[in-house]
Short mmCIF file of C-alpha atoms and ligand atoms in Angstrom, two decimals:
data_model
loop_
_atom_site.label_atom_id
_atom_site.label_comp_id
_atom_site.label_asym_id
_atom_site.label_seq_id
_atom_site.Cartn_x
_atom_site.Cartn_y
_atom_site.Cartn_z
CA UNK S 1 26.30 -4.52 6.36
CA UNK S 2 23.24 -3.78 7.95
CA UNK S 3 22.74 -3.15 11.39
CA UNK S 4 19.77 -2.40 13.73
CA UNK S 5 18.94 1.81 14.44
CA UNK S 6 20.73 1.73 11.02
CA UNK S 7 18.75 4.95 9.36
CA UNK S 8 16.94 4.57 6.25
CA UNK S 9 18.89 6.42 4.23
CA UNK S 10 21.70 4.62 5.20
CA UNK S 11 20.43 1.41 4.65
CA UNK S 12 19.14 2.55 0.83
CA UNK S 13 22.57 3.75 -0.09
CA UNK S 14 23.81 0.44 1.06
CA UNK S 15 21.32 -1.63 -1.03
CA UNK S 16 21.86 1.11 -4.14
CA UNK S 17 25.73 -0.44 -3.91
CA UNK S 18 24.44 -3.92 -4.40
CA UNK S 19 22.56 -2.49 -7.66
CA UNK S 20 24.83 -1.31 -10.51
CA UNK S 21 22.32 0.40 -12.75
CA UNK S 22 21.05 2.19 -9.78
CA UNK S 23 21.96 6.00 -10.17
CA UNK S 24 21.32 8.41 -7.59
CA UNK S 25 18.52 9.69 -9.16
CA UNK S 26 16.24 6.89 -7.71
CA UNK S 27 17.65 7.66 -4.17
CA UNK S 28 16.78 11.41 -4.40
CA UNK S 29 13.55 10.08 -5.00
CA UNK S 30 12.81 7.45 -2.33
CA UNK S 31 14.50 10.71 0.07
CA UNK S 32 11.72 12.76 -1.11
CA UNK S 33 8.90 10.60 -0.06
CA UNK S 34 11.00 10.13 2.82
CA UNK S 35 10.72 13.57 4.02
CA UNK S 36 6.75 13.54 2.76
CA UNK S 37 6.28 10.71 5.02
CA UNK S 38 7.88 12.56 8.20
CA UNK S 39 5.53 15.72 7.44
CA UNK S 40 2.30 13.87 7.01
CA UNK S 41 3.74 11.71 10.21
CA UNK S 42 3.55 15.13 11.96
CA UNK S 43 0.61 16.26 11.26
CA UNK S 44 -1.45 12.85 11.62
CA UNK S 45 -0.06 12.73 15.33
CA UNK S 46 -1.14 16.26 15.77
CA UNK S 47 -4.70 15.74 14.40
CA UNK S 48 -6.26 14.90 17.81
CA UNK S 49 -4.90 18.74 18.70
CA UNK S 50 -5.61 20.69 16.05
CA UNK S 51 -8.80 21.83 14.80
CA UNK S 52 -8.08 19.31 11.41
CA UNK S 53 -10.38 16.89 12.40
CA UNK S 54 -13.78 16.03 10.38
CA UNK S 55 -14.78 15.97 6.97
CA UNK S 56 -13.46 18.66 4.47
CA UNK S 57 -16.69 18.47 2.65
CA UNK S 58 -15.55 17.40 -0.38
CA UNK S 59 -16.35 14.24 -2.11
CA UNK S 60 -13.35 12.69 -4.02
CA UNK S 61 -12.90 10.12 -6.97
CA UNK S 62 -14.21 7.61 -4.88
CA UNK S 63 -17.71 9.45 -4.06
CA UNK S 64 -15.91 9.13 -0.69
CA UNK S 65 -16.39 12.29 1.70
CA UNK S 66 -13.10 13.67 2.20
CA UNK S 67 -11.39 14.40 5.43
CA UNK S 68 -8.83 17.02 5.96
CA UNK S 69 -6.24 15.18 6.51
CA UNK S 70 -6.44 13.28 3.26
CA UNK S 71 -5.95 16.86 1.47
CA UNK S 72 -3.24 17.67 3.32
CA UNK S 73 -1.44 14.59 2.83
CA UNK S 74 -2.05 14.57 -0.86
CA UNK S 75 -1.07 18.00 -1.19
CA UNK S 76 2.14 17.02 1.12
CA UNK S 77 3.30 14.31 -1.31
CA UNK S 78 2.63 16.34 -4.75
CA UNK S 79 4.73 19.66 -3.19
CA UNK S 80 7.47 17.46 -1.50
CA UNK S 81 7.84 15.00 -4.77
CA UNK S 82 7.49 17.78 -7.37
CA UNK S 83 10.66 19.70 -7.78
CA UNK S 84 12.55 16.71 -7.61
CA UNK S 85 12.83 16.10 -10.69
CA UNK S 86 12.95 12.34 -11.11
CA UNK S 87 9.27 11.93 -11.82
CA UNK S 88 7.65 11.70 -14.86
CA UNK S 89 4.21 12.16 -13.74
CA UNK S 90 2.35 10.88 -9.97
CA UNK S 91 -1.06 9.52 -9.75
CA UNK S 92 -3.39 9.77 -6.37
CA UNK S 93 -6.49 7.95 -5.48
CA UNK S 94 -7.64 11.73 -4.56
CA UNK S 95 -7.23 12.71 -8.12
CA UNK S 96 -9.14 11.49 -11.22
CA UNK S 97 -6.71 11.96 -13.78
CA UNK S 98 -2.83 11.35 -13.51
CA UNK S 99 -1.15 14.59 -11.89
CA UNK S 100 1.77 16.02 -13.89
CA UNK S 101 4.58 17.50 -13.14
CA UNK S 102 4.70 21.66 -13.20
CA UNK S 103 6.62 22.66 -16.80
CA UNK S 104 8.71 25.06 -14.22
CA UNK S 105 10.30 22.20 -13.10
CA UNK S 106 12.28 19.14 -14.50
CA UNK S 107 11.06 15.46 -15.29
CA UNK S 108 12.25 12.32 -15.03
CA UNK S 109 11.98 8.96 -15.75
CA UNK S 110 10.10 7.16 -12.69
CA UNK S 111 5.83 7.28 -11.99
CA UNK S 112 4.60 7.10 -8.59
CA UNK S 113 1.64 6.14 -7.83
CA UNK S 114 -0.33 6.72 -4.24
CA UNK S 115 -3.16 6.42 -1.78
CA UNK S 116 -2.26 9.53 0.16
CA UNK S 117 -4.31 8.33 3.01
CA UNK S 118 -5.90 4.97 3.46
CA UNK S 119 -8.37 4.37 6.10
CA UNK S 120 -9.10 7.89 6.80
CA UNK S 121 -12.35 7.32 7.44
CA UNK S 122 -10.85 5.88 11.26
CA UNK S 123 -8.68 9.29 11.63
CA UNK S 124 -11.55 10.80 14.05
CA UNK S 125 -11.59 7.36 16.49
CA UNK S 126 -8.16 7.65 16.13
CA UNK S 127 -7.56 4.09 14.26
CA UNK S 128 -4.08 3.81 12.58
CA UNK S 129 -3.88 4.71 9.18
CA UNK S 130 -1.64 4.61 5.75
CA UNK S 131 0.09 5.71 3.05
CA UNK S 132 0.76 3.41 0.17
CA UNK S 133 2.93 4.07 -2.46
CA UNK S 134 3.93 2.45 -5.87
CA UNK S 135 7.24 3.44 -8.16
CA UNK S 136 7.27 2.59 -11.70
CA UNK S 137 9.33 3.61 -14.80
CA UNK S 138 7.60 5.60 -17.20
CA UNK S 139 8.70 3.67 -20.25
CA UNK S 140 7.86 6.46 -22.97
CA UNK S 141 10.97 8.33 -21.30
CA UNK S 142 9.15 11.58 -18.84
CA UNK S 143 6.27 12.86 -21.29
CA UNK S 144 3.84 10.79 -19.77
CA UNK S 145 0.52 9.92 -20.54
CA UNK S 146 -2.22 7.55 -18.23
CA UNK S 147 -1.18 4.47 -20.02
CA UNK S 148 2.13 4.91 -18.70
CA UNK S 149 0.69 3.85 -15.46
CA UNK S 150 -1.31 0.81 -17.11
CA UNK S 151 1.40 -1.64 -16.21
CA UNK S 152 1.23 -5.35 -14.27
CA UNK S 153 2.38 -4.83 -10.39
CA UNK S 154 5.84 -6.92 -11.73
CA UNK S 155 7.01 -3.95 -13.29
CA UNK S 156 7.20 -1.77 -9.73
CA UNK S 157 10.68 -0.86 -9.11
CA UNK S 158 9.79 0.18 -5.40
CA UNK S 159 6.51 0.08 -3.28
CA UNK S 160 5.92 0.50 0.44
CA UNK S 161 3.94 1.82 3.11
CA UNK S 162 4.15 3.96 6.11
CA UNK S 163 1.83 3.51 8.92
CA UNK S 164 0.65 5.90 11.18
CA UNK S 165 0.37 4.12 14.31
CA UNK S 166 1.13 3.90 17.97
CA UNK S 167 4.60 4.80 16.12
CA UNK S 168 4.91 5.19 12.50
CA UNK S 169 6.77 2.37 10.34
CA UNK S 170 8.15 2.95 7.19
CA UNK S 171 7.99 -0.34 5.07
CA UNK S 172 9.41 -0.92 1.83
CA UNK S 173 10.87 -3.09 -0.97
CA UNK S 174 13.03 -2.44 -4.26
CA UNK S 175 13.13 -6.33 -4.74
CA UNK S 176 15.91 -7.11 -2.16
CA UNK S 177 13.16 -8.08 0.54
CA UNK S 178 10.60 -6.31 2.52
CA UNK S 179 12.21 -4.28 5.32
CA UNK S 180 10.58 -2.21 8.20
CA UNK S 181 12.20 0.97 9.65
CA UNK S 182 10.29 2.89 12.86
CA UNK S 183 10.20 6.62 13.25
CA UNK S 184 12.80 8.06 15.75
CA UNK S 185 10.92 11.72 16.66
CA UNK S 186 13.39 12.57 19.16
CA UNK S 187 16.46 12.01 15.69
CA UNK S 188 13.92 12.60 12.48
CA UNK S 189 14.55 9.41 10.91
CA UNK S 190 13.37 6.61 10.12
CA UNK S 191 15.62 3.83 12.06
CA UNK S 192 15.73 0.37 10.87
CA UNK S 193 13.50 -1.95 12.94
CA UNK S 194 12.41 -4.78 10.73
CA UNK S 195 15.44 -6.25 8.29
CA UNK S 196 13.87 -9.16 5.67
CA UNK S 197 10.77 -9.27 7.15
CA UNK S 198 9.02 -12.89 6.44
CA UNK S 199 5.71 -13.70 6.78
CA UNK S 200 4.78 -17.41 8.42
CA UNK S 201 3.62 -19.70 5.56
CA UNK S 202 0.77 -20.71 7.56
CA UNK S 203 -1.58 -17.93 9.63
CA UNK S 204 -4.01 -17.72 12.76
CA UNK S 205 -5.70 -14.34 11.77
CA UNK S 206 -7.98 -13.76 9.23
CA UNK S 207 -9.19 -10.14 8.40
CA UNK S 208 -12.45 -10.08 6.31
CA UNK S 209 -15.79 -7.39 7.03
CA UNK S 210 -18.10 -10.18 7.87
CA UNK S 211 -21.26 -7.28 6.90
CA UNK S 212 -20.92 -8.30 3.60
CA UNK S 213 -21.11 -12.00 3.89
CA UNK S 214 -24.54 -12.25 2.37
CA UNK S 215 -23.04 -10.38 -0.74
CA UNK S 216 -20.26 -13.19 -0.98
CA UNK S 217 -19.67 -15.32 -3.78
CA UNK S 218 -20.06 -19.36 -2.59
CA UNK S 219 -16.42 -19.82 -2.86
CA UNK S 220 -15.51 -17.07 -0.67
CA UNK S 221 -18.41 -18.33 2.24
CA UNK S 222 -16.86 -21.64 2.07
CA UNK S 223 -13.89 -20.74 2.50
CA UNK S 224 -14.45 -18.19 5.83
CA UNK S 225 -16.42 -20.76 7.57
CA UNK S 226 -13.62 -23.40 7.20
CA UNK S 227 -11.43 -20.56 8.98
CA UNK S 228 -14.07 -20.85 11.27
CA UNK S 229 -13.86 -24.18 12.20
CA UNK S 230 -12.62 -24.12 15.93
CA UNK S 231 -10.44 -26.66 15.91
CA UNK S 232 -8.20 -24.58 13.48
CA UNK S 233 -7.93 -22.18 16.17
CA UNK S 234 -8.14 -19.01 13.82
CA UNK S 235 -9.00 -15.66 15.05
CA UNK S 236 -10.71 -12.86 13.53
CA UNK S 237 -9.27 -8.85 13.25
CA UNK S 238 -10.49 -6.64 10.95
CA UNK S 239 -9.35 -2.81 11.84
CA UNK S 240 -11.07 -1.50 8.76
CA UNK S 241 -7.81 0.11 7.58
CA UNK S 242 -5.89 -1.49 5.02
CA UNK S 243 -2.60 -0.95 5.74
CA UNK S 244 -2.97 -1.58 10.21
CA UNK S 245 -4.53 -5.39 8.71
CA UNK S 246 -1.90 -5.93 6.57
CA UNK S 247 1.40 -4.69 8.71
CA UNK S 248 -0.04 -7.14 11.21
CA UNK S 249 -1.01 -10.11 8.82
CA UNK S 250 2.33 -9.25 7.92
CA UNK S 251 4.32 -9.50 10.58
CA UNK S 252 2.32 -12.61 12.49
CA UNK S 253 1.40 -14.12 9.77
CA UNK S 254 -2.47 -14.57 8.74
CA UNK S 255 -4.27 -13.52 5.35
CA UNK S 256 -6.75 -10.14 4.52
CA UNK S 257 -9.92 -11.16 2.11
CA UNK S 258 -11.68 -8.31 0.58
CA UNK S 259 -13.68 -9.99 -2.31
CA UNK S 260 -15.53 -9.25 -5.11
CA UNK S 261 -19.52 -10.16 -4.53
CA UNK S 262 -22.32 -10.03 -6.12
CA UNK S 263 -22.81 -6.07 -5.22
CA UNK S 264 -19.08 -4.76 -5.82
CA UNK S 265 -18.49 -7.23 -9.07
CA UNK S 266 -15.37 -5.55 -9.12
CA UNK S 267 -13.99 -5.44 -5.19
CA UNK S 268 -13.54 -1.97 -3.42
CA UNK S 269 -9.88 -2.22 -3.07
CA UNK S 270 -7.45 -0.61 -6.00
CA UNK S 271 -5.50 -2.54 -8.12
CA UNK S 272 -2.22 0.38 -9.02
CA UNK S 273 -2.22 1.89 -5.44
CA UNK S 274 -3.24 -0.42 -3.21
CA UNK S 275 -3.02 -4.27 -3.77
CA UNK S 276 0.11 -4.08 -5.87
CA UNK S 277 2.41 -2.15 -3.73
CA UNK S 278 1.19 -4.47 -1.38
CA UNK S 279 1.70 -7.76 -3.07
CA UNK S 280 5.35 -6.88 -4.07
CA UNK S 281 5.85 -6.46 -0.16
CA UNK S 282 4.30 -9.49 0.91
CA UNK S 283 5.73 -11.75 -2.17
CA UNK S 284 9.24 -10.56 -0.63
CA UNK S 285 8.27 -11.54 2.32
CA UNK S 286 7.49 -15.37 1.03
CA UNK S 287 3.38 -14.38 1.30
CA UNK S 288 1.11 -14.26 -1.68
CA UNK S 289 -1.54 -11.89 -3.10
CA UNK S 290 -4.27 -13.31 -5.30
CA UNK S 291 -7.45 -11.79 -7.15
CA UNK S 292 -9.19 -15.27 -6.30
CA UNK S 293 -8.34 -16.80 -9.45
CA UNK S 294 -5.29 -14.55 -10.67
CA UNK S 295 -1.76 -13.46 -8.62
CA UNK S 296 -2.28 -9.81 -8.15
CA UNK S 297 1.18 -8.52 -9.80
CA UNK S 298 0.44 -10.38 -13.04
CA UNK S 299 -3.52 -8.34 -13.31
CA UNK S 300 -2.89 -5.95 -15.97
CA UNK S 301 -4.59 -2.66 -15.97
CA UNK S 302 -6.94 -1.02 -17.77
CA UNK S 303 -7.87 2.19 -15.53
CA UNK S 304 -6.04 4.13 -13.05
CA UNK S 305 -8.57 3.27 -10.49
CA UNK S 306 -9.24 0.07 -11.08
CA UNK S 307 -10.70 -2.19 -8.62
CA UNK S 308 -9.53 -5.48 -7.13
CA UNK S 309 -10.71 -8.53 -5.22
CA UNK S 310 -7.73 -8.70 -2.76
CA UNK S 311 -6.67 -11.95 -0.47
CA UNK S 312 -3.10 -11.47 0.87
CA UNK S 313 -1.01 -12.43 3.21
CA UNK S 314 0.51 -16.32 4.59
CA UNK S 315 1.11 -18.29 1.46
CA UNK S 316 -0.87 -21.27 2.50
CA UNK S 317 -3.83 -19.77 3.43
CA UNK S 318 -4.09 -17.62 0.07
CA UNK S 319 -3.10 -20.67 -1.73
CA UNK S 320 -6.23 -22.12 0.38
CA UNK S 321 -8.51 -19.41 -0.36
CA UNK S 322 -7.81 -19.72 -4.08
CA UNK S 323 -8.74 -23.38 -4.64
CA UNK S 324 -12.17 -22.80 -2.53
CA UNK S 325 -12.63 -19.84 -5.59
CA UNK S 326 -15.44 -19.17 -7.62
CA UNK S 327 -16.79 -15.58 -9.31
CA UNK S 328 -20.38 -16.79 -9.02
P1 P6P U 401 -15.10 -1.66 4.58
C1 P6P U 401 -10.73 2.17 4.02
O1 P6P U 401 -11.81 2.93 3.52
C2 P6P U 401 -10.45 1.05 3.01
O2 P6P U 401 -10.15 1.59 1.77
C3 P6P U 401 -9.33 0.17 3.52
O3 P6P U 401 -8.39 0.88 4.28
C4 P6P U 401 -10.06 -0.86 4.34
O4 P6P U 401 -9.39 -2.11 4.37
C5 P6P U 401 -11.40 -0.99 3.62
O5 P6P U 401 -11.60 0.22 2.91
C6 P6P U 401 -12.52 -1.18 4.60
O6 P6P U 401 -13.71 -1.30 3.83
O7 P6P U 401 -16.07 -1.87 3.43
O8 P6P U 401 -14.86 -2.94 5.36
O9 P6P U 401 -15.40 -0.49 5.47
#
């Protein structure tokens, strides 16, 4: 039975019972990005301190400059998830190809999948920012190859985020709902904060980067200046990092819309990383996450970066956005 300050691990081993095919090798795993998450944690909050601030100088997959702080947190969750040996293979939105695991150390059978650290752009203002994480099973058994990772967002096992914020949430789902724990530094864990989160069925908030409205598809224009209507009494927040929109939208209810258009025919968001890790959450949280015309955990991949038009969040108003629609 769950109880409030319950500690993460805790609360996993309790939902492992409820799951009979559920060794412990997936809980050695979820305890290893456990302790990743409390070392990036550390060093995020020390940023403003340390002399880690500003761009590494490197440009990564994304043609995105690279700040410090992304490198280390990549380089965090690829040492910490390693030597586990319940991975088959990882794959990072810093890295262009999928990142294998070192012969000197055992496989298994799961994939994970990350954005080491979204938003980092914000880390020098000091904005929140996220890692998201996806777990798959690596159906060829652990010699894994990149279309391994090629599968729909139904097939994640596990996905979750944790937020670097004013304190910094872990948030998670296997399937058994969405569930929020919040970092206790003074204990080291991760204390559980948030049990079944749901998100209202109906929003106020909509999150959209209003720069590229010109760029918008019809559909998509409608549809914002209906939210705009003031008699719907909608508000506007748009942090510019994914996962501080979301955890909000998430929590209060509201819906995130970064389209496709007619420059990025594609979206900017990713598809294995980002939107479906995110989708499983909100979907167990009674929300919905749609390509426009498509539910996000049903997209099938064809790249390990692939891009996404994302809305997310309250069911009605992504059930809203979709029937206002159109790719042209
Ligand atoms: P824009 C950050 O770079 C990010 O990947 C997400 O965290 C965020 O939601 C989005 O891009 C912001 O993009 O084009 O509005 O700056």
């Amino acid at each position: 039975m769950a109880t409030v300050g319950m500690s993460l691990t805790q609360f996993l081993l309790e939902e492992q019972r409820n799951i009979p095919e559920s060794k412990g090798s997936f809980t050695s795993l979820f305890n290893d990005l456990v302790v990743a998450a409390k070392i990036i944690s550390r060093e995020v909050n020390k940023a403003g301190l340390i002399d880690i601030l500003g761009a590494a100088g490197t440009v990564n997959v994304q043609g995105e400059e690279v700040q410090k702080l992304d490198i280390l947190a990549n380089d965090t969750i690829v040492n910490t998830m390693e030597h586990g040996g319940q991975l088959a293979a990882m794959a990072s939105e810093e890295v262009d190809d999928f990142i294998p695991i070192n012969k000197k150390y055992p496989r298994g059978k799961y994939l994970l999948l990350f954005d080491p650290l979204d938003g980092s752009s914000n880390i020098d203002v000091n904005i929140s920012v996220g890692t998201i994480f996806s777990i798959l099973k690596c159906r060829t058994g652990n010699d894994a190859t990149t279309e391994d990772f090629l599968q729909p967002g139904v097939q994640q096992v596990c996905a979750g985020y944790i937020l670097y914020g004013s304190s910094t949430m872990f948030v998670y789902s296997t399937g058994h709902g969405t569930h929020g724990f919040t970092l206790d530094p003074s204990v080291g864990e991760f204390l559980l904060s948030h049990e079944n989160i749901k998100i209202p069925d109906d929003g106020k908030i909509y999150s959209a980067n209003e720069a590229n409205a010109e760029n918008w598809f019809p559909g998509t224009q409608k549809y914002i200046r209906g939210l705009k209507d003031r008699s719907r009494g909608y508000k506007s927040r748009y942090v510019g990092s994914l996962v501080s929109d979301f955890h909000r939208n998430l929590l209060r209810g509201g819906v995130f819309v970064y389209p496709s258009d007619k420059k990025t025919k594609n979206g900017k968001l990713r598809l294995l990383y980002e939107a479906n890790p995110l989708a499983m959450l909100v979907e167990q949280a009674g929300g919905a996450a749609s390509t426009g015309t498509e539910r996000i955990l049903e997209v099938t991949p064809t790249e390990l970066h692939q891009r996404t038009s994302l809305i997310i969040g309250s069911k009605n108003d992504v059930k809203e956005a979709e029937e206002l629609w159109s790719e042209v």
